[in-house]
Coordinates of C-alpha atoms in Angstrom, one line a residue:
X1 CA 20.6 -19.5 21.9
X2 CA 23.0 -20.4 23.6
X3 CA 25.8 -18.9 21.3
X4 CA 24.6 -15.4 21.1
X5 CA 25.0 -15.2 24.5
X6 CA 28.1 -16.7 24.4
X7 CA 29.1 -14.5 21.2
X8 CA 28.4 -12.0 23.7
X9 CA 29.5 -12.1 26.7
X10 CA 33.0 -12.5 24.8
X11 CA 32.7 -8.9 23.6
X12 CA 31.6 -8.3 27.2
X13 CA 35.0 -9.8 28.2
X14 CA 37.2 -7.6 25.3
X15 CA 35.0 -4.2 26.4
X16 CA 36.8 -4.6 29.8
X17 CA 40.3 -5.4 28.2
X18 CA 39.7 -2.7 26.4
X19 CA 38.7 0.1 29.2
X20 CA 41.3 -1.7 31.1
X21 CA 43.8 -1.0 28.7
X22 CA 43.3 1.8 28.0
X23 CA 43.4 3.0 32.2
X24 CA 46.8 1.6 32.3
X25 CA 48.3 3.8 29.0
X26 CA 48.1 7.3 32.0
X27 CA 50.2 5.2 34.5
X28 CA 54.6 4.1 33.5
X29 CA 54.1 0.1 34.6
X30 CA 51.8 -0.9 32.5
X31 CA 50.1 -4.0 33.9
X32 CA 50.4 -7.0 31.6
X33 CA 46.0 -8.0 30.5
X34 CA 45.7 -11.5 30.9
X35 CA 45.2 -14.0 27.9
X36 CA 41.4 -14.2 27.2
X37 CA 40.1 -18.5 27.2
X38 CA 37.5 -18.4 24.0
X39 CA 34.9 -21.0 25.0
X40 CA 34.1 -22.6 22.0
X41 CA 31.0 -22.3 20.0
X42 CA 28.5 -24.7 20.2
X43 CA 26.5 -25.2 16.7
X44 CA 22.7 -24.5 17.7
X45 CA 19.9 -26.6 16.2
X46 CA 17.0 -26.3 16.2
X47 CA 15.3 -26.9 18.9
X48 CA 12.6 -29.8 19.9
X49 CA 9.8 -27.6 20.2
X50 CA 10.4 -26.6 16.0
X51 CA 11.3 -30.1 14.8
X52 CA 7.9 -31.1 16.9
X53 CA 6.2 -28.2 15.0
X54 CA 7.1 -29.4 11.7
X55 CA 6.7 -33.0 11.8
X56 CA 3.5 -32.2 12.9
X57 CA 2.8 -30.8 9.8
X58 CA 0.2 -32.0 6.8
X59 CA 1.5 -33.7 4.1
X60 CA 1.0 -30.7 2.0
X61 CA 3.6 -28.9 4.1
X62 CA 6.5 -31.3 3.5
X63 CA 7.7 -29.3 0.6
X64 CA 8.0 -26.0 2.9
X65 CA 9.1 -28.2 5.4
X66 CA 11.8 -28.9 3.6
X67 CA 12.2 -26.1 3.1
X68 CA 13.4 -24.3 6.2
X69 CA 15.3 -27.3 6.8
X70 CA 17.1 -26.1 4.1
X71 CA 17.6 -22.9 5.2
X72 CA 18.3 -24.1 8.5
X73 CA 21.5 -25.7 7.5
X74 CA 22.6 -23.2 5.2
X75 CA 22.2 -20.5 8.6
X76 CA 23.9 -22.9 10.5
X77 CA 26.8 -24.0 8.5
X78 CA 27.5 -19.7 7.8
X79 CA 27.1 -19.6 11.7
X80 CA 29.9 -22.6 12.0
X81 CA 32.3 -20.5 9.3
X82 CA 31.7 -17.3 11.0
X83 CA 31.9 -18.9 14.9
X84 CA 35.7 -20.2 12.7
X85 CA 36.7 -17.4 11.3
X86 CA 36.2 -15.9 15.1
X87 CA 38.1 -18.2 16.8
X88 CA 40.6 -18.2 14.4
X89 CA 40.7 -14.2 15.2
X90 CA 40.5 -14.9 18.6
X91 CA 43.3 -17.1 18.5
X92 CA 45.7 -14.6 16.7
X93 CA 44.8 -12.0 19.8
X94 CA 45.8 -14.2 21.8
X95 CA 50.0 -15.1 20.4
X96 CA 49.9 -11.5 19.8
X97 CA 49.2 -10.6 23.8
X98 CA 51.9 -13.5 24.9
X99 CA 53.8 -12.4 22.6
X100 CA 53.6 -8.5 23.5
X101 CA 53.6 -10.0 27.3
X102 CA 57.4 -11.7 26.8
X103 CA 58.2 -8.2 25.0
X104 CA 56.8 -6.1 27.7
X105 CA 59.1 -8.5 29.7
X106 CA 62.1 -7.4 28.4
X107 CA 61.6 -3.5 27.5
X108 CA 59.5 -1.3 28.4
X109 CA 59.5 1.4 25.4
X110 CA 57.9 -1.6 23.4
X111 CA 55.7 -2.6 25.9
X112 CA 53.6 0.7 24.4
X113 CA 53.6 0.0 20.7
X114 CA 52.2 -3.3 22.0
X115 CA 49.1 -1.6 23.7
X116 CA 47.7 0.3 20.6
X117 CA 48.2 -2.8 18.4
X118 CA 46.4 -4.6 20.9
X119 CA 43.5 -2.0 21.1
X120 CA 44.2 -1.0 17.1
X121 CA 43.2 -4.9 17.0
X122 CA 40.6 -5.5 19.6
X123 CA 38.5 -2.7 18.6
X124 CA 39.2 -4.3 14.3
X125 CA 37.6 -6.9 16.3
X126 CA 34.8 -5.2 18.8
X127 CA 33.0 -3.7 15.3
X128 CA 33.2 -7.7 13.1
X129 CA 31.5 -8.9 16.1
X130 CA 28.7 -6.4 16.2
X131 CA 28.3 -6.6 13.0
X132 CA 28.1 -10.0 13.0
X133 CA 26.1 -10.6 16.2
X134 CA 23.4 -8.2 14.1
X135 CA 23.2 -9.8 11.4
X136 CA 22.9 -13.2 12.8
X137 CA 20.5 -12.2 14.7
X138 CA 19.0 -10.5 12.1
X139 CA 18.8 -13.9 10.4
X140 CA 17.3 -15.2 12.8
X141 CA 14.2 -13.6 13.1
X142 CA 13.8 -13.9 9.3
X143 CA 13.4 -16.9 10.3
X144 CA 11.8 -17.2 13.0
X145 CA 9.2 -15.5 10.7
X146 CA 9.5 -17.8 8.0
X147 CA 8.3 -20.0 10.1
X148 CA 5.7 -19.5 12.1
X149 CA 4.3 -17.8 8.1
X150 CA 5.0 -21.6 7.5
X151 CA 3.3 -22.6 10.1
X152 CA 0.5 -20.5 9.7
X153 CA -0.8 -20.3 6.2
X154 CA -1.2 -23.1 5.1
X155 CA -3.3 -24.0 8.4
X156 CA -4.9 -20.5 7.2
X157 CA -5.6 -22.4 4.0
X158 CA -7.5 -25.1 4.6
X159 CA -9.5 -22.8 6.8
X160 CA -9.8 -20.8 4.2
X161 CA -11.1 -23.1 1.7
X162 CA -13.7 -24.9 4.3
X163 CA -14.5 -21.4 4.3
X164 CA -14.6 -21.3 1.3
X165 CA -16.5 -24.4 1.0
X166 CA -19.0 -23.1 3.5
X167 CA -20.1 -19.8 1.4
X168 CA -20.7 -22.2 -1.9
X169 CA -23.0 -24.0 0.4
X170 CA -24.5 -21.3 1.9
X171 CA -25.6 -19.7 -1.5
X172 CA -26.6 -22.7 -3.0
X173 CA -28.9 -23.4 0.3
X174 CA -30.3 -19.6 -0.1
X175 CA -31.0 -20.7 -3.3
X176 CA -32.2 -23.2 -2.9
X177 CA -34.5 -21.0 -0.1
X178 CA -35.2 -18.5 -2.5
X179 CA -36.4 -21.0 -4.6
X180 CA -38.3 -22.3 -2.9
X181 CA -39.5 -19.7 -1.4
X182 CA -40.5 -18.3 -5.0
X183 CA -42.1 -21.8 -6.3
X184 CA -44.2 -21.7 -2.8
X185 CA -45.1 -18.0 -3.4
X186 CA -45.8 -18.0 -7.1
X187 CA -48.6 -21.5 -5.5
X188 CA -50.0 -19.8 -3.2
X189 CA -51.3 -17.4 -6.0
X190 CA -52.4 -20.3 -8.2
X191 CA -54.5 -20.9 -5.7
X192 CA -55.4 -18.1 -4.2
X193 CA -56.4 -17.2 -8.0
X194 CA -58.7 -20.3 -8.1
X195 CA -60.3 -20.2 -5.3
X196 CA -61.5 -16.9 -6.0
X197 CA -61.6 -18.6 -9.5
X198 CA -64.6 -21.1 -7.8
X199 CA -65.8 -17.8 -5.3
X200 CA -67.0 -17.0 -9.4
X201 CA -68.6 -19.6 -10.3
X202 CA -70.0 -20.4 -6.7
X203 CA -71.3 -17.2 -7.1
X204 CA -72.1 -17.8 -11.1
X205 CA -74.0 -21.0 -10.5
X206 CA -75.9 -19.1 -7.8
X207 CA -77.2 -15.9 -9.9
X208 CA -77.9 -18.3 -12.9
X209 CA -80.0 -21.1 -9.6
X210 CA -82.1 -17.4 -9.5
X211 CA -82.7 -17.0 -12.7
X212 CA -83.7 -20.8 -13.7
X213 CA -86.0 -19.8 -11.1
X214 CA -87.7 -16.0 -11.7
X215 CA -87.7 -17.9 -15.1
X216 CA -89.7 -21.2 -13.4
X217 CA -92.0 -19.0 -11.8
X218 CA -93.0 -16.8 -14.6
X219 CA -93.2 -19.5 -17.3
X220 CA -95.8 -20.6 -14.0
X221 CA -97.8 -17.2 -14.1
X222 CA -97.8 -17.1 -18.1
X223 CA -99.2 -20.6 -17.8
X224 CA -101.7 -19.8 -15.1
X225 CA -103.0 -16.2 -16.7
X226 CA -102.9 -18.4 -20.1
X227 CA -104.9 -21.0 -18.7
X228 CA -107.8 -18.2 -17.0
X229 CA -107.9 -15.9 -20.5
X230 CA -108.5 -19.1 -22.2
X231 CA -111.4 -19.9 -19.3
X232 CA -112.4 -16.5 -19.9
X233 CA -112.5 -16.3 -23.4
X234 CA -114.3 -20.1 -24.0
X235 CA -117.1 -18.0 -21.4
X236 CA -117.7 -15.0 -23.6
X237 CA -117.8 -16.7 -26.5
X238 CA -120.4 -18.9 -25.0
X239 CA -122.2 -16.0 -23.6
X240 CA -122.0 -14.2 -27.1
X241 CA -123.0 -17.0 -28.3
X242 CA -125.9 -17.4 -26.6
X243 CA -126.8 -14.0 -27.2
X244 CA -126.7 -13.8 -30.6
X245 CA -128.6 -17.4 -30.5
X246 CA -131.1 -15.5 -28.6
X247 CA -131.7 -12.7 -30.6
X248 CA -131.9 -14.7 -33.7
X249 CA -134.8 -15.6 -31.9
X250 CA -136.3 -12.7 -30.9
X251 CA -135.4 -10.9 -34.4
X252 CA -138.3 -13.3 -36.0
X253 CA -140.6 -12.2 -33.7
X254 CA -139.6 -8.8 -34.2
X255 CA -139.3 -8.7 -37.8
X256 CA -141.5 -5.7 -38.2
X257 CA -140.6 -3.6 -35.9
X258 CA -136.3 -3.5 -35.6
X259 CA -135.6 -5.7 -38.6
X260 CA -132.9 -2.6 -38.8
X261 CA -131.8 -1.8 -35.8
X262 CA -131.1 -5.8 -34.7
X263 CA -129.4 -5.9 -38.0
X264 CA -126.8 -3.4 -37.4
X265 CA -126.3 -4.1 -33.6
X266 CA -126.0 -7.7 -34.6
X267 CA -123.7 -7.0 -37.1
X268 CA -121.8 -4.4 -34.7
X269 CA -121.7 -7.1 -32.1
X270 CA -120.2 -9.6 -34.3
X271 CA -117.3 -7.4 -35.7
X272 CA -116.1 -6.2 -32.0
X273 CA -117.0 -10.5 -31.0
X274 CA -114.6 -11.1 -34.4
X275 CA -112.3 -8.4 -33.5
X276 CA -112.1 -9.8 -30.2
X277 CA -111.4 -13.5 -31.0
X278 CA -108.8 -11.9 -33.8
X279 CA -107.2 -10.1 -30.3
X280 CA -107.5 -13.3 -28.1
X281 CA -105.8 -15.1 -30.8
X282 CA -102.5 -13.2 -31.3
X283 CA -102.3 -13.1 -27.3
X284 CA -102.0 -16.5 -27.2
X285 CA -100.0 -17.1 -29.8
X286 CA -97.8 -14.4 -28.3
X287 CA -98.0 -16.5 -25.0
X288 CA -96.9 -19.6 -26.6
X289 CA -94.4 -17.8 -28.4
X290 CA -92.7 -16.6 -24.6
X291 CA -93.3 -20.0 -23.4
X292 CA -92.1 -21.9 -25.7
X293 CA -89.1 -18.9 -25.6
X294 CA -89.0 -19.5 -21.9
X295 CA -88.5 -23.4 -21.8
X296 CA -85.8 -23.0 -24.4
X297 CA -84.0 -20.7 -22.4
X298 CA -83.9 -23.1 -19.3
X299 CA -82.8 -25.6 -21.3
X300 CA -80.1 -24.1 -22.5
X301 CA -79.5 -22.9 -18.7
X302 CA -79.9 -25.6 -17.2
X303 CA -77.5 -26.9 -20.8
X304 CA -74.0 -25.0 -19.6
X305 CA -75.3 -24.9 -15.7
X306 CA -74.5 -28.6 -15.5
X307 CA -70.5 -28.1 -18.4
X308 CA -70.2 -25.0 -15.6
X309 CA -70.8 -27.2 -12.8
X310 CA -69.2 -30.2 -14.3
X311 CA -65.6 -27.7 -15.4
X312 CA -66.1 -27.2 -11.3
X313 CA -65.5 -30.0 -10.6
X314 CA -62.8 -30.8 -12.3
X315 CA -61.1 -27.5 -12.0
X316 CA -61.6 -28.7 -8.1
X317 CA -59.5 -32.1 -9.1
X318 CA -56.8 -30.6 -10.1
X319 CA -56.7 -28.2 -8.0
X320 CA -56.9 -30.8 -5.3
X321 CA -54.3 -32.5 -6.8
X322 CA -51.6 -30.1 -7.2
X323 CA -52.3 -29.0 -3.5
X324 CA -51.4 -32.2 -2.4
X325 CA -48.3 -32.4 -4.5
X326 CA -47.0 -28.7 -3.0
X327 CA -47.6 -29.8 0.0
X328 CA -45.4 -32.7 -0.7
X329 CA -42.4 -30.9 -2.1
X330 CA -42.8 -28.2 1.0
X331 CA -42.3 -31.1 3.7
X332 CA -39.5 -32.9 1.4
X333 CA -38.2 -29.2 1.3
X334 CA -38.6 -28.0 4.7
X335 CA -36.9 -31.8 5.7
X336 CA -33.8 -30.5 2.6
X337 CA -33.6 -27.6 4.3
X338 CA -33.9 -29.1 9.0
X339 CA -30.5 -31.8 7.5
X340 CA -28.2 -29.2 5.9
X341 CA -28.9 -26.4 8.7
X342 CA -27.4 -29.8 11.1
X343 CA -24.3 -29.7 8.8
X344 CA -23.9 -26.5 8.4
X345 CA -24.3 -25.9 12.7
X346 CA -21.8 -29.3 13.0
X347 CA -19.0 -26.9 10.5
X348 CA -19.5 -24.1 12.5
X349 CA -18.3 -26.6 15.5
X350 CA -15.9 -27.9 14.1
X351 CA -15.1 -24.4 12.2
X352 CA -14.6 -22.8 16.4
X353 CA -12.6 -26.0 17.1
X354 CA -10.0 -25.6 14.8
X355 CA -9.8 -22.1 15.4
X356 CA -9.1 -22.9 19.5
X357 CA -7.0 -25.2 18.7
X358 CA -4.7 -22.8 15.7
X359 CA -5.8 -19.8 19.0
X360 CA -4.5 -21.7 21.3
X361 CA -1.3 -23.1 19.5
X362 CA -0.5 -19.1 18.0
X363 CA -0.8 -18.5 21.0
X364 CA 2.0 -20.5 22.0
X365 CA 4.1 -19.7 19.0
X366 CA 4.2 -16.0 19.8
X367 CA 5.0 -16.4 23.5
X368 CA 7.9 -18.6 21.9
X369 CA 8.6 -16.3 19.7
X370 CA 8.6 -13.3 22.4
X371 CA 11.0 -15.7 24.8
X372 CA 14.2 -15.6 21.4
X373 CA 13.3 -12.1 21.7
X374 CA 13.4 -10.9 25.1
X375 CA 16.3 -13.6 25.6
X376 CA 18.3 -11.6 22.7
X377 CA 17.3 -8.3 23.6
X378 CA 18.5 -8.9 27.5
X379 CA 22.5 -8.1 25.9
X380 CA 21.0 -5.2 23.9
X381 CA 19.9 -3.7 27.2
X382 CA 22.9 -4.3 29.0
X383 CA 25.2 -2.8 26.7
X384 CA 22.2 0.8 25.8
X385 CA 22.7 0.7 29.7
X386 CA 26.2 1.0 29.7
X387 CA 26.2 3.5 26.8
X388 CA 23.3 5.3 28.0
X389 CA 24.7 6.0 31.5
X390 CA 28.5 7.3 30.0
X391 CA 26.3 9.8 27.8
X392 CA 24.1 10.6 30.5
X393 CA 27.2 11.3 32.9
X394 CA 28.9 13.3 30.2
X395 CA 25.6 15.1 29.6
X396 CA 25.8 16.1 33.3
X397 CA 28.8 17.0 34.4
X398 CA 28.2 19.2 30.8
X399 CA 25.3 20.7 32.2
X400 CA 27.1 21.6 35.7
X401 CA 29.7 24.1 33.5
X402 CA 26.7 25.6 31.6
X403 CA 24.8 25.9 35.1
X404 CA 28.4 26.8 37.3
X405 CA 28.9 29.8 34.0
X406 CA 25.1 30.7 34.8
X407 CA 24.9 31.2 38.0
X408 CA 28.6 33.1 38.2
X409 CA 27.0 35.3 34.8
X410 CA 24.0 36.0 37.1
X411 CA 25.4 37.5 39.8
X412 CA 27.4 39.5 38.1
X413 CA 24.6 41.1 36.3
X414 CA 23.3 41.4 39.5
X415 CA 25.9 43.2 41.3
X416 CA 26.1 45.5 38.3
X417 CA 22.4 46.9 38.6
X418 CA 22.7 46.8 42.3
X419 CA 25.0 49.7 41.3
X420 CA 23.3 50.8 38.9
X421 CA 20.0 51.3 41.5
X422 CA 21.9 53.1 43.7
X423 CA 23.4 55.5 40.9
X424 CA 19.9 55.8 40.0
X425 CA 18.5 57.0 43.7
X426 CA 21.7 59.1 44.5
X427 CA 20.9 60.9 41.2
X428 CA 17.4 61.4 41.6
X429 CA 18.1 63.0 44.9
X430 CA 20.1 65.5 43.2
X431 CA 17.8 66.5 41.2
X432 CA 15.5 67.0 43.9
X433 CA 17.9 68.8 45.6
X434 CA 19.2 70.8 43.3
X435 CA 14.9 71.8 42.1
X436 CA 14.9 76.0 42.5
X437 CA 12.4 77.1 44.8
X438 CA 9.2 78.5 44.1
X439 CA 7.2 80.7 46.1
X440 CA 3.6 81.1 45.4
X441 CA 0.5 83.7 46.4
X442 CA -1.5 81.1 47.0
X443 CA -0.1 78.5 48.2
X444 CA -3.7 76.5 48.5
X445 CA -4.1 76.9 44.6
X446 CA -0.3 75.8 44.3
X447 CA -1.1 72.5 46.4
X448 CA -3.9 72.0 44.6
X449 CA -2.8 72.5 41.6
X450 CA 0.7 70.3 41.9
X451 CA 0.4 66.8 40.3
X452 CA 1.3 64.3 42.4
X453 CA 3.9 61.5 42.3
X454 CA 2.1 58.0 41.3
X455 CA 1.2 61.0 37.8
X456 CA 4.8 61.9 37.0
X457 CA 6.6 60.5 34.4
X458 CA 9.3 57.4 35.1
X459 CA 12.2 56.1 32.9
X460 CA 11.0 52.9 33.8
X461 CA 7.0 53.6 33.1
X462 CA 5.8 51.8 29.2
X463 CA 4.3 53.7 26.6
X464 CA 0.7 53.3 27.0
X465 CA 1.6 54.3 31.5
X466 CA 3.0 57.3 29.4
X467 CA 0.7 58.3 27.3
X468 CA -1.7 58.6 29.7
X469 CA 0.2 60.8 32.7
X470 CA 0.9 63.1 29.6
X471 CA -2.3 63.3 28.5
X472 CA -3.2 63.5 32.3
X473 CA -0.5 66.4 32.7
X474 CA -2.2 68.7 29.4
X475 CA -5.6 68.5 30.6
X476 CA -3.6 69.7 34.3
X477 CA -2.0 72.9 32.9
X478 CA -5.3 73.8 31.2
X479 CA -6.8 74.7 34.0
X480 CA -4.7 76.2 35.6
X481 CA -3.8 78.6 33.1
X482 CA -8.2 78.9 33.0
X483 CA -7.9 79.4 36.3
X484 CA -4.9 82.0 36.0
X485 CA -7.0 84.0 33.6
X486 CA -9.6 84.5 35.1
X487 CA -8.0 85.5 38.6
X488 CA -6.2 88.6 36.8
X489 CA -9.2 89.4 34.5
X490 CA -12.3 90.2 36.6
X491 CA -14.1 91.3 33.7
X492 CA -13.9 87.5 32.3
X493 CA -14.9 86.3 35.3
X494 CA -18.3 88.2 35.7
X495 CA -19.4 87.3 32.3
X496 CA -18.2 84.1 32.3
X497 CA -20.6 83.7 35.7
X498 CA -23.4 85.6 33.4
X499 CA -23.2 83.6 30.7
X500 CA -23.7 80.8 32.6
X501 CA -26.8 82.1 34.8
X502 CA -28.2 83.6 31.6
X503 CA -27.9 79.8 29.7
X504 CA -29.9 78.2 33.0
X505 CA -32.5 81.2 33.0
X506 CA -33.1 79.9 29.2
X507 CA -32.5 76.3 29.7
X508 CA -35.6 76.7 32.2
X509 CA -38.0 78.6 29.9
X510 CA -37.5 76.4 27.6
X511 CA -38.5 72.8 29.9
X512 CA -41.6 75.2 31.4
X513 CA -43.0 76.5 27.7
X514 CA -43.0 74.1 26.1
X515 CA -45.7 71.0 25.8
X516 CA -45.1 67.4 24.1
X517 CA -45.8 66.9 21.0
X518 CA -48.7 64.1 20.8

């Protein structure tokens, strides 16, 4: 930045010399300006901080840093070439000034011509220097922006790559966790389904047990009934056989008296006994069939119960194995998730540390850029302040002149207004004095009928006030005319009074006679 400050100092000196020459142009004896000593411009090289920042870059940044170095070299070469051209131009100007000094000692007439030439040369040189200064500032800003972008872009890319890898890992972890959740939900569903199936099997087993108990009880009851029925049948058969034998013995004795009746009764009893025997045999057969069927059913149910119990035991064993495998998988997945969470936390800490380091570096670079910009702006601010001071002084002078003109015009208008107001007052007095005097018959009525002064129409009133005053005057005229008419014609006055009295009487009569409608 030293060559920029030197160039600005050189520009300031040239401006001062030009101002001195312009001031000396008004005088007769033109003083010769002292020769300007141009300091040799020091070629700007990149600062140590920039070199350190570029040297710290990673191997990936080597290509970009080489491009930046080439740009620095090209910029320094262009700056040196420009400075050499500026120094050569300054040498020519200084040579011209030395020649003009020698000529001024010989001739005063040639001195004015040399001053004009010097002014033109100085103006051209100042314009060229300003344009080159602006170009150099633009190139410097572009270079600083490129350095900033090249220094930050690669770090940003690395951070973006890390962020992308972290995002991919996060997606993988989310997918794994979702798959684990889905598998766990599926396993939970299967376990619940198996538990419901086991509950159903247990319920079926209990139902079958109840049915078996009920069937066994029924078979026991049936067997007991069969045995009792057999005993009863045997007892009845024995009793009947005894009765038949007794009847046979008694029948031999009573052959004479009741042969026919005894035979009939015996036949009837035999038929009844046979029918009962057949009936009992059929019932015994049915009961035996039922007993066999119930026994077969019980055997089948016991077989089914054994089969169901074996299937349930197999399913329970498979379920226990699957549950143990699921528990092992869940524990394994939980360990993996914890490990990945730890890795994510570690990566986040690394990212935060890198972010803090990058923010500190960015703040340092921004501070350096601000310093550079402030050092560049200081020279511009001084020139702008001088230009503003000149423009403000010129504007102040012009405004003061305008104010003086305006105050003079205002004073003239005030005088004209005062003259016109005096003339108006004089005219009003003349009008009042020249007004004819009218003697009224009734002075009190005329005083009452006179319009007040504030209701008189003035030329300074607004439209609305004029309209109101005219309406008031018209109404006043109508009232005056009506009063004059009633004074001149007493019959009209009496008739109007009579009419008003009749109206009042009629109104009172209507009010008293009318009844309100319900």
